Amino acid sequence: MIEVKNLSKRFGPLIVLDRVSFCINDASLVVVLGPSGTGKSVLLKAMLGLLPVDNGEALFDGKSIQSATDEEIYEIRKQVGFVFQGTALFDSMNVADNIALPLTEHTAMPSKEIRERVCCLLDIVGMAGRAHLYPQSLSGGMKRLVAVARALALDPKYLFYDEPTTALDPIMTDKVVGVMNNLKKSHTSSGIVVTHDLDTAKAVGDEIYMLKKGCINKLAKIKKELYD
Amino acid sequence: MNLFSAIGDFSSFFFRSVFISWHLKTARHRILNQVYEVGIGSLPIILIIAAFVGLVSIVQTSYQIAGTMPRFILGATVGRMVMIELGPILTALMVSGRCASSMAAEIGTMRVTEQIDALETMAIDPYRFLSLPRIMGTFIALPVLTVIAEFDSLLVSGAYAHFFLDVPFGVFNYGLTHFFYAKEFFGGLVKALFFSVVIATSGCYFGFKVRGGAREVGRAATYAVVTASVLVLMLDFLVALVIFG
């Protein structure tokens, strides 16, 4: 379970997160909705300790990432798969090496097993047979799927998606949403999706929150405002 | 950031990058990759530069000693000049121009495209993954490049002396070997080791510091080259003072 408690972050005079609190229960996917520039990505990065926060903390199974040591932070992060908005695939590596990287770094798996695991992950996201390609030869949607496969490499307990369907055509959006829903069924991992796309939020979310002006509210409370 | 905090930040970046736990098994491939990038990648330009350094040295020296000293002095003077100073410093400046900028641009691009954040989310230390192999790779490659550059310079200058200055190879070689001191050769290599550290650290440091977009990446590449070049010249003086002073 992930608990976010009073997370606050400001850039100069701009308050991006104002005492944000919510909880992600096991085996549930929480969606944080909000217009562009409201700090959704900042929220994800703050939760993972990639950005220092002014106040508050994110607790992973009761362990605060903000007060953890470097080693403890890395242990927590090994349980998290992160899909970046811009995919953040390594240009200098092909698809297989991108997905294999966490495995070569953190496991003692022999290279044959790693190759099998990579093929299996590519199968899961519907990208089988593209292991040899480099990110620059993939479309935006394909990169997103490879990023999902890479996030799954260490079989994480939590999945973080940053705008998983932004800038994708409707067909690719459906494909990515389909993969996310399949993962929800086949994996017991929980996670968080930040997006400004209401359709994606409705399609994948178990709980939906709205982030606006630094504050977070459960969608049920602001449903009218959202649909209006 | 004032000068002292900049020096502190730069030094702590270096120590943060090098004095961390790492496994040869996982880092070996990346270090060898950097040895290839820095060493083999820079070899053609180093060979060209070194050849012209040898030519300029022999022409200038022959002009200065013409009619005043025996001809074998050519070998002695050019040899010492190349081994003590010109070989290490020009190789370092070429490598800093070529490699520090590319390191800063590559790491800077990784920073702005969130690839470094991605490493962190995968619990991979970006210093260990990106800086350490570059610093180690340059540390291995630069002294080797320096030796190759020195050999190239001396060979070309000896050939020029033989064919154009009427100084036979044997005479040139007599001056070169008769006045050869191991301290001078190894002093040059010690310089190369220090230079390698500042070149790679500058490239990585400014790459990691990038915030923003393409413009900042360009700036980082420029800062990396300028800083590496200035530090190479400062270190050249300090090491020369300690070894030859």
Short mmCIF file of C-alpha atoms in Angstrom, two decimals:
data_model
loop_
_atom_site.label_atom_id
_atom_site.label_comp_id
_atom_site.label_asym_id
_atom_site.label_seq_id
_atom_site.Cartn_x
_atom_site.Cartn_y
_atom_site.Cartn_z
CA MET A 1 0.00 0.00 0.00
CA ILE A 2 1.18 3.53 -0.78
CA GLU A 3 0.14 6.38 1.45
CA VAL A 4 0.77 9.96 0.42
CA LYS A 5 0.59 12.29 3.39
CA ASN A 6 0.47 16.08 3.14
CA LEU A 7 2.87 16.22 0.22
CA SER A 8 3.72 19.84 -0.58
CA LYS A 9 5.94 21.22 -3.28
CA ARG A 10 6.44 24.73 -4.56
CA PHE A 11 8.63 26.20 -7.26
CA GLY A 12 9.34 29.75 -6.10
CA PRO A 13 6.00 31.43 -5.50
CA LEU A 14 4.09 28.75 -7.41
CA ILE A 15 2.46 26.15 -5.18
CA VAL A 16 2.30 22.95 -7.22
CA LEU A 17 1.29 20.48 -4.53
CA ASP A 18 -0.52 21.70 -1.46
CA ARG A 19 -0.75 19.10 1.32
CA VAL A 20 -1.73 16.36 -1.09
CA SER A 21 -2.91 13.20 0.66
CA PHE A 22 -4.33 10.00 -0.74
CA CYS A 23 -3.88 6.30 -0.55
CA ILE A 24 -3.29 3.55 -3.11
CA ASN A 25 -4.58 0.25 -1.81
CA ASP A 26 -3.12 -3.07 -2.86
CA ALA A 27 -4.27 -4.33 -6.26
CA SER A 28 -5.93 -1.09 -7.20
CA LEU A 29 -5.12 1.47 -9.86
CA VAL A 30 -5.60 5.07 -8.83
CA VAL A 31 -5.95 7.75 -11.48
CA VAL A 32 -5.01 11.37 -10.85
CA LEU A 33 -6.70 13.61 -13.37
CA GLY A 34 -5.88 17.18 -14.04
CA PRO A 35 -5.22 19.69 -16.79
CA SER A 36 -1.70 20.05 -18.20
CA GLY A 37 0.68 21.94 -15.94
CA THR A 38 -1.08 21.20 -12.67
CA GLY A 39 1.79 19.16 -11.26
CA LYS A 40 0.74 15.60 -11.97
CA SER A 41 4.22 14.53 -13.08
CA VAL A 42 5.69 16.44 -10.17
CA LEU A 43 3.45 14.41 -7.88
CA LEU A 44 4.78 11.13 -9.28
CA LYS A 45 8.39 12.24 -9.09
CA ALA A 46 7.92 13.59 -5.58
CA MET A 47 6.36 10.31 -4.50
CA LEU A 48 9.42 8.42 -5.75
CA GLY A 49 11.91 10.84 -4.21
CA LEU A 50 13.13 12.07 -7.59
CA LEU A 51 12.20 15.59 -6.52
CA PRO A 52 12.74 16.95 -3.03
CA VAL A 53 9.49 17.98 -1.34
CA ASP A 54 8.89 20.92 0.98
CA ASN A 55 6.71 18.93 3.29
CA GLY A 56 4.96 15.61 3.67
CA GLU A 57 5.95 12.10 2.70
CA ALA A 58 5.11 9.09 0.58
CA LEU A 59 5.02 5.80 2.44
CA PHE A 60 5.58 2.54 0.59
CA ASP A 61 4.31 -0.25 2.84
CA GLY A 62 4.84 2.08 5.77
CA LYS A 63 8.37 3.12 4.75
CA SER A 64 8.78 6.82 4.03
CA ILE A 65 10.85 7.47 0.93
CA GLN A 66 11.56 11.02 2.07
CA SER A 67 13.33 9.90 5.24
CA ALA A 68 14.97 6.80 3.76
CA THR A 69 18.69 6.37 3.09
CA ASP A 70 19.98 6.06 -0.48
CA GLU A 71 20.09 2.26 -0.19
CA GLU A 72 16.56 2.14 1.20
CA ILE A 73 15.31 4.42 -1.58
CA TYR A 74 16.82 2.11 -4.18
CA GLU A 75 15.20 -0.89 -2.49
CA ILE A 76 11.83 0.85 -2.64
CA ARG A 77 12.34 1.86 -6.26
CA LYS A 78 13.07 -1.73 -7.25
CA GLN A 79 9.44 -2.41 -6.36
CA VAL A 80 8.21 0.32 -8.70
CA GLY A 81 7.90 0.28 -12.47
CA PHE A 82 7.71 3.78 -13.94
CA VAL A 83 6.38 4.60 -17.40
CA PHE A 84 7.48 8.11 -18.34
CA GLN A 85 5.42 10.48 -20.43
CA GLY A 86 8.30 10.82 -22.90
CA THR A 87 9.07 7.08 -22.49
CA ALA A 88 12.72 7.84 -21.49
CA LEU A 89 14.00 4.86 -23.45
CA PHE A 90 17.78 4.80 -23.87
CA ASP A 91 18.56 5.84 -27.45
CA SER A 92 21.88 4.03 -27.46
CA MET A 93 20.28 0.66 -26.67
CA ASN A 94 17.88 -1.44 -28.68
CA VAL A 95 14.50 -2.51 -27.35
CA ALA A 96 15.84 -5.75 -25.85
CA ASP A 97 18.69 -4.01 -24.03
CA ASN A 98 16.35 -1.32 -22.73
CA ILE A 99 14.10 -3.95 -21.19
CA ALA A 100 16.98 -6.11 -20.02
CA LEU A 101 18.80 -3.28 -18.25
CA PRO A 102 17.06 -3.58 -14.84
CA LEU A 103 17.56 -7.34 -15.01
CA THR A 104 21.28 -7.16 -15.78
CA GLU A 105 21.76 -4.56 -13.07
CA HIS A 106 19.75 -6.14 -10.27
CA THR A 107 19.60 -9.86 -10.87
CA ALA A 108 22.09 -12.64 -11.43
CA MET A 109 20.00 -14.11 -14.24
CA PRO A 110 22.05 -15.73 -17.01
CA SER A 111 21.80 -13.97 -20.36
CA LYS A 112 19.67 -16.76 -21.87
CA GLU A 113 17.04 -16.31 -19.16
CA ILE A 114 17.17 -12.55 -19.59
CA ARG A 115 16.53 -12.93 -23.32
CA GLU A 116 13.57 -15.21 -22.59
CA ARG A 117 12.20 -12.75 -20.06
CA VAL A 118 12.55 -9.88 -22.55
CA CYS A 119 10.66 -11.89 -25.20
CA CYS A 120 7.95 -12.71 -22.67
CA LEU A 121 7.57 -9.04 -21.69
CA LEU A 122 7.41 -7.96 -25.33
CA ASP A 123 4.73 -10.58 -25.84
CA ILE A 124 2.71 -9.16 -22.95
CA VAL A 125 2.69 -5.67 -24.47
CA GLY A 126 2.12 -6.92 -28.01
CA MET A 127 5.56 -5.99 -29.31
CA ALA A 128 6.94 -9.45 -30.02
CA GLY A 129 9.61 -9.60 -32.70
CA ARG A 130 10.78 -6.03 -32.25
CA ALA A 131 13.56 -6.67 -29.75
CA HIS A 132 16.31 -5.69 -32.19
CA LEU A 133 14.87 -2.28 -33.08
CA TYR A 134 16.18 1.00 -31.69
CA PRO A 135 13.82 3.53 -30.07
CA GLN A 136 14.28 6.05 -32.88
CA SER A 137 12.70 3.60 -35.33
CA LEU A 138 9.56 3.11 -33.21
CA SER A 139 6.39 5.17 -33.24
CA GLY A 140 5.28 7.06 -30.12
CA GLY A 141 2.78 4.36 -29.18
CA MET A 142 5.27 1.54 -29.68
CA LYS A 143 7.79 3.36 -27.51
CA ARG A 144 5.11 3.66 -24.83
CA LEU A 145 4.53 -0.10 -24.97
CA VAL A 146 8.27 -0.81 -24.75
CA ALA A 147 8.42 1.54 -21.77
CA VAL A 148 5.64 -0.49 -20.13
CA ALA A 149 7.58 -3.70 -20.82
CA ARG A 150 10.71 -2.17 -19.26
CA ALA A 151 8.71 -1.06 -16.23
CA LEU A 152 7.52 -4.66 -15.79
CA ALA A 153 11.02 -6.17 -16.03
CA LEU A 154 11.59 -6.59 -12.31
CA ASP A 155 8.00 -7.71 -11.73
CA PRO A 156 7.25 -4.60 -9.67
CA LYS A 157 4.72 -4.35 -6.91
CA TYR A 158 3.67 -0.88 -8.04
CA LEU A 159 3.27 0.65 -11.48
CA PHE A 160 3.45 4.40 -12.08
CA TYR A 161 2.15 5.70 -15.41
CA ASP A 162 2.83 9.29 -16.40
CA GLU A 163 0.37 10.34 -19.13
CA PRO A 164 0.38 6.89 -20.77
CA THR A 165 -1.91 7.83 -23.67
CA THR A 166 -0.96 11.43 -24.34
CA ALA A 167 -0.22 12.27 -27.98
CA LEU A 168 -1.31 8.83 -29.20
CA ASP A 169 -3.82 8.20 -31.96
CA PRO A 170 -7.12 6.56 -30.89
CA ILE A 171 -6.07 3.10 -32.07
CA MET A 172 -2.78 3.18 -30.18
CA THR A 173 -4.57 4.69 -27.16
CA ASP A 174 -6.93 1.70 -27.15
CA LYS A 175 -3.96 -0.63 -27.41
CA VAL A 176 -2.12 0.99 -24.49
CA VAL A 177 -5.30 1.05 -22.39
CA GLY A 178 -5.86 -2.61 -23.29
CA VAL A 179 -2.35 -3.51 -22.13
CA MET A 180 -2.88 -1.59 -18.88
CA ASN A 181 -6.17 -3.39 -18.24
CA ASN A 182 -4.62 -6.77 -19.05
CA LEU A 183 -1.84 -6.02 -16.61
CA LYS A 184 -4.40 -5.15 -13.97
CA LYS A 185 -6.00 -8.54 -14.43
CA SER A 186 -2.85 -10.62 -14.72
CA HIS A 187 -0.68 -8.84 -12.16
CA THR A 188 -1.71 -8.16 -8.62
CA SER A 189 0.35 -4.99 -8.57
CA SER A 190 -1.20 -1.67 -7.69
CA GLY A 191 -0.37 1.64 -9.22
CA ILE A 192 -1.09 5.20 -10.14
CA VAL A 193 -1.87 6.79 -13.47
CA VAL A 194 -1.66 10.51 -13.99
CA THR A 195 -3.43 11.80 -17.07
CA HIS A 196 -5.54 14.61 -18.41
CA ASP A 197 -7.54 12.19 -20.53
CA LEU A 198 -10.89 11.45 -18.91
CA ASP A 199 -11.58 8.44 -21.16
CA THR A 200 -8.30 6.79 -20.14
CA ALA A 201 -9.06 7.58 -16.51
CA LYS A 202 -12.48 5.93 -16.74
CA ALA A 203 -11.12 2.97 -18.69
CA VAL A 204 -8.35 1.99 -16.30
CA GLY A 205 -8.99 3.59 -12.92
CA ASP A 206 -10.38 1.95 -9.81
CA GLU A 207 -10.38 5.27 -8.02
CA ILE A 208 -10.14 8.66 -9.62
CA TYR A 209 -8.77 11.80 -8.02
CA MET A 210 -8.61 15.30 -9.40
CA LEU A 211 -5.56 17.50 -8.94
CA LYS A 212 -6.31 21.17 -9.31
CA LYS A 213 -4.49 24.23 -8.01
CA GLY A 214 -2.22 22.00 -5.97
CA CYS A 215 -5.05 20.29 -4.13
CA ILE A 216 -6.30 16.77 -4.65
CA ASN A 217 -9.91 15.68 -4.36
CA LYS A 218 -11.67 12.42 -4.95
CA LEU A 219 -13.60 12.59 -8.20
CA ALA A 220 -16.90 11.68 -6.57
CA LYS A 221 -16.81 15.00 -4.78
CA ILE A 222 -16.07 17.04 -7.86
CA LYS A 223 -17.82 14.97 -10.51
CA LYS A 224 -20.17 17.75 -11.44
CA GLU A 225 -17.36 20.23 -11.88
CA LEU A 226 -15.44 17.78 -14.04
CA TYR A 227 -18.29 16.97 -16.38
CA ASP A 228 -19.47 20.58 -16.56
CA MET B 1 27.67 29.95 -7.51
CA ASN B 2 31.02 31.39 -6.46
CA LEU B 3 34.38 29.91 -7.38
CA PHE B 4 34.88 28.01 -4.14
CA SER B 5 31.45 26.41 -4.11
CA ALA B 6 31.91 25.54 -7.81
CA ILE B 7 35.22 23.83 -7.02
CA GLY B 8 33.59 22.02 -4.11
CA ASP B 9 30.65 20.94 -6.23
CA PHE B 10 32.94 19.73 -9.01
CA SER B 11 35.15 17.81 -6.57
CA SER B 12 32.22 16.22 -4.76
CA PHE B 13 30.81 15.19 -8.14
CA PHE B 14 34.10 13.46 -8.93
CA PHE B 15 34.25 11.66 -5.59
CA ARG B 16 30.55 10.77 -5.82
CA SER B 17 31.21 9.25 -9.25
CA VAL B 18 34.34 7.29 -8.46
CA PHE B 19 34.21 6.29 -4.83
CA ILE B 20 31.08 4.18 -4.98
CA SER B 21 30.60 0.48 -4.85
CA TRP B 22 30.62 -1.09 -8.29
CA HIS B 23 31.11 -4.50 -9.77
CA LEU B 24 33.67 -5.06 -12.48
CA LYS B 25 31.39 -7.65 -14.07
CA THR B 26 28.57 -5.20 -14.78
CA ALA B 27 30.75 -2.11 -15.34
CA ARG B 28 33.41 -3.80 -17.52
CA HIS B 29 31.41 -3.59 -20.72
CA ARG B 30 30.60 0.08 -20.24
CA ILE B 31 34.20 0.96 -19.32
CA LEU B 32 35.55 -0.86 -22.39
CA ASN B 33 32.96 0.93 -24.48
CA GLN B 34 34.31 4.26 -23.24
CA VAL B 35 37.92 3.18 -23.80
CA TYR B 36 36.87 2.50 -27.38
CA GLU B 37 34.96 5.78 -27.72
CA VAL B 38 37.76 7.91 -26.27
CA GLY B 39 40.75 5.88 -27.45
CA ILE B 40 39.91 4.47 -30.87
CA GLY B 41 37.50 7.30 -31.64
CA SER B 42 40.16 9.96 -31.04
CA LEU B 43 43.01 8.06 -32.67
CA PRO B 44 42.76 9.45 -36.24
CA ILE B 45 42.69 13.09 -35.14
CA ILE B 46 45.44 12.48 -32.58
CA LEU B 47 47.68 10.91 -35.24
CA ILE B 48 47.16 13.89 -37.54
CA ILE B 49 47.73 16.48 -34.80
CA ALA B 50 50.77 14.65 -33.43
CA ALA B 51 52.33 14.45 -36.89
CA PHE B 52 52.03 18.21 -37.35
CA VAL B 53 53.31 18.84 -33.83
CA GLY B 54 56.37 16.79 -34.75
CA LEU B 55 56.83 18.73 -37.99
CA VAL B 56 56.48 22.12 -36.35
CA SER B 57 58.84 21.12 -33.54
CA ILE B 58 61.58 19.93 -35.88
CA VAL B 59 61.29 22.98 -38.16
CA GLN B 60 61.38 25.44 -35.27
CA THR B 61 64.19 23.65 -33.48
CA SER B 62 66.35 23.35 -36.58
CA TYR B 63 65.84 27.08 -37.21
CA GLN B 64 66.89 27.98 -33.68
CA ILE B 65 69.99 25.79 -33.50
CA ALA B 66 71.11 26.27 -37.10
CA GLY B 67 74.88 26.76 -37.18
CA THR B 68 75.26 26.93 -33.40
CA MET B 69 74.90 23.35 -32.14
CA PRO B 70 75.61 19.82 -33.33
CA ARG B 71 72.79 18.22 -35.35
CA PHE B 72 72.03 15.43 -32.87
CA ILE B 73 70.66 18.13 -30.57
CA LEU B 74 67.63 18.15 -32.85
CA GLY B 75 66.64 14.67 -31.64
CA ALA B 76 67.31 15.53 -28.01
CA THR B 77 65.36 18.80 -28.07
CA VAL B 78 62.36 17.57 -30.04
CA GLY B 79 62.23 14.37 -27.99
CA ARG B 80 62.19 16.15 -24.65
CA MET B 81 59.78 18.79 -25.87
CA VAL B 82 57.33 16.19 -27.13
CA MET B 83 57.56 13.84 -24.15
CA ILE B 84 57.48 16.42 -21.39
CA GLU B 85 55.04 18.92 -22.80
CA LEU B 86 53.65 18.80 -26.29
CA GLY B 87 52.54 15.17 -26.38
CA PRO B 88 50.53 15.14 -23.14
CA ILE B 89 49.10 18.66 -23.41
CA LEU B 90 48.01 18.60 -27.05
CA THR B 91 46.57 15.12 -26.77
CA ALA B 92 44.64 16.22 -23.70
CA LEU B 93 43.35 19.37 -25.38
CA MET B 94 42.23 17.42 -28.44
CA VAL B 95 40.51 14.78 -26.32
CA SER B 96 38.84 17.45 -24.20
CA GLY B 97 37.55 19.16 -27.35
CA ARG B 98 36.27 15.91 -28.76
CA CYS B 99 35.19 13.88 -25.75
CA ALA B 100 34.30 16.30 -22.93
CA SER B 101 31.82 18.02 -25.24
CA SER B 102 30.29 14.77 -26.42
CA MET B 103 30.00 13.45 -22.86
CA ALA B 104 28.29 16.66 -21.72
CA ALA B 105 25.95 16.66 -24.71
CA GLU B 106 25.08 12.98 -24.36
CA ILE B 107 24.45 13.09 -20.61
CA GLY B 108 22.73 16.46 -20.91
CA THR B 109 20.35 15.05 -23.52
CA MET B 110 19.71 12.08 -21.25
CA ARG B 111 18.89 14.55 -18.48
CA VAL B 112 16.38 16.57 -20.50
CA THR B 113 14.72 13.46 -21.94
CA GLU B 114 14.30 11.99 -18.43
CA GLN B 115 16.61 9.06 -19.15
CA ILE B 116 18.58 9.83 -15.98
CA ASP B 117 15.33 9.93 -14.01
CA ALA B 118 14.51 6.58 -15.61
CA LEU B 119 17.79 5.16 -14.31
CA GLU B 120 16.94 6.38 -10.83
CA THR B 121 13.46 4.88 -10.93
CA MET B 122 15.08 1.59 -11.92
CA ALA B 123 17.25 1.89 -8.79
CA ILE B 124 20.37 2.31 -10.93
CA ASP B 125 22.82 4.92 -9.64
CA PRO B 126 23.32 7.29 -12.59
CA TYR B 127 26.77 8.26 -11.34
CA ARG B 128 27.86 4.64 -11.36
CA PHE B 129 26.14 3.99 -14.66
CA LEU B 130 27.20 7.11 -16.57
CA SER B 131 30.10 8.93 -14.89
CA LEU B 132 32.23 6.09 -13.59
CA PRO B 133 32.68 4.31 -16.96
CA ARG B 134 33.52 7.60 -18.67
CA ILE B 135 36.08 8.61 -16.06
CA MET B 136 37.63 5.13 -15.96
CA GLY B 137 37.57 4.81 -19.75
CA THR B 138 39.32 8.15 -20.24
CA PHE B 139 41.78 7.29 -17.45
CA ILE B 140 42.80 4.18 -19.38
CA ALA B 141 42.66 5.61 -22.90
CA LEU B 142 44.36 9.01 -22.53
CA PRO B 143 47.83 7.80 -21.40
CA VAL B 144 47.82 5.25 -24.23
CA LEU B 145 46.82 7.95 -26.72
CA THR B 146 49.58 10.17 -25.33
CA VAL B 147 52.23 7.50 -25.89
CA ILE B 148 50.95 6.91 -29.43
CA ALA B 149 50.95 10.67 -30.11
CA GLU B 150 54.52 11.01 -28.82
CA PHE B 151 55.72 8.09 -30.91
CA ASP B 152 53.95 9.50 -33.98
CA SER B 153 55.44 12.98 -33.42
CA LEU B 154 58.96 11.66 -33.03
CA LEU B 155 58.67 9.36 -36.02
CA VAL B 156 57.42 12.15 -38.27
CA SER B 157 59.97 14.68 -36.99
CA GLY B 158 62.77 12.12 -37.43
CA ALA B 159 61.60 11.43 -40.98
CA TYR B 160 61.46 15.15 -41.76
CA ALA B 161 64.97 15.64 -40.37
CA HIS B 162 66.22 12.70 -42.46
CA PHE B 163 64.66 13.72 -45.76
CA PHE B 164 64.62 17.52 -45.61
CA LEU B 165 67.25 18.67 -43.09
CA ASP B 166 70.00 16.27 -43.98
CA VAL B 167 70.08 14.82 -40.45
CA PRO B 168 70.21 11.03 -40.77
CA PHE B 169 67.88 8.88 -38.65
CA GLY B 170 70.88 7.55 -36.75
CA VAL B 171 71.98 11.02 -35.69
CA PHE B 172 68.46 12.07 -34.75
CA ASN B 173 68.01 8.84 -32.82
CA TYR B 174 71.36 9.30 -31.05
CA GLY B 175 70.22 12.66 -29.67
CA LEU B 176 66.82 11.25 -28.80
CA THR B 177 68.09 8.23 -26.87
CA HIS B 178 71.26 9.77 -25.43
CA PHE B 179 69.28 12.47 -23.66
CA PHE B 180 66.31 10.28 -22.79
CA TYR B 181 65.35 10.32 -19.12
CA ALA B 182 62.65 7.95 -17.93
CA LYS B 183 61.46 10.61 -15.49
CA GLU B 184 60.51 12.87 -18.39
CA PHE B 185 58.60 10.18 -20.22
CA PHE B 186 56.74 9.00 -17.11
CA GLY B 187 56.25 12.60 -15.96
CA GLY B 188 54.33 13.16 -19.19
CA LEU B 189 52.23 10.09 -18.51
CA VAL B 190 51.46 11.24 -14.97
CA LYS B 191 50.21 14.48 -16.49
CA ALA B 192 48.03 12.47 -18.88
CA LEU B 193 46.47 10.61 -15.95
CA PHE B 194 45.54 13.85 -14.21
CA PHE B 195 44.27 15.34 -17.45
CA SER B 196 42.05 12.33 -18.09
CA VAL B 197 40.31 12.81 -14.76
CA VAL B 198 39.49 16.48 -15.32
CA ILE B 199 38.41 15.95 -18.94
CA ALA B 200 35.94 13.17 -18.17
CA THR B 201 34.75 14.77 -14.93
CA SER B 202 34.06 18.07 -16.73
CA GLY B 203 32.09 16.33 -19.46
CA CYS B 204 29.98 14.35 -17.01
CA TYR B 205 29.58 17.18 -14.49
CA PHE B 206 28.18 19.69 -16.98
CA GLY B 207 26.02 16.99 -18.55
CA PHE B 208 24.44 16.18 -15.19
CA LYS B 209 23.88 19.88 -14.46
CA VAL B 210 21.73 20.45 -17.55
CA ARG B 211 18.26 21.73 -16.83
CA GLY B 212 15.94 22.78 -19.62
CA GLY B 213 16.35 21.94 -23.28
CA ALA B 214 18.56 21.93 -26.35
CA ARG B 215 20.07 25.34 -25.64
CA GLU B 216 21.27 24.25 -22.21
CA VAL B 217 22.72 21.05 -23.70
CA GLY B 218 24.75 23.18 -26.12
CA ARG B 219 25.91 25.39 -23.27
CA ALA B 220 26.89 22.39 -21.19
CA ALA B 221 29.06 21.09 -24.04
CA THR B 222 30.76 24.47 -24.31
CA TYR B 223 31.32 24.79 -20.55
CA ALA B 224 32.69 21.25 -20.44
CA VAL B 225 35.32 21.94 -23.10
CA VAL B 226 36.30 25.33 -21.70
CA THR B 227 36.53 24.04 -18.13
CA ALA B 228 38.44 20.91 -19.15
CA SER B 229 40.91 22.96 -21.20
CA VAL B 230 41.53 25.48 -18.44
CA LEU B 231 41.93 22.73 -15.83
CA VAL B 232 44.30 20.80 -18.11
CA LEU B 233 46.56 23.86 -18.42
CA MET B 234 46.39 24.58 -14.68
CA LEU B 235 47.20 20.97 -13.84
CA ASP B 236 49.99 20.98 -16.40
CA PHE B 237 51.66 23.76 -14.45
CA LEU B 238 51.10 22.14 -11.05
CA VAL B 239 52.30 18.68 -12.10
CA ALA B 240 55.31 20.19 -13.89
CA LEU B 241 56.11 22.10 -10.72
CA VAL B 242 56.01 18.93 -8.64
CA ILE B 243 57.88 16.64 -11.06
CA PHE B 244 60.26 18.98 -12.85
CA GLY B 245 60.27 22.05 -10.63
#
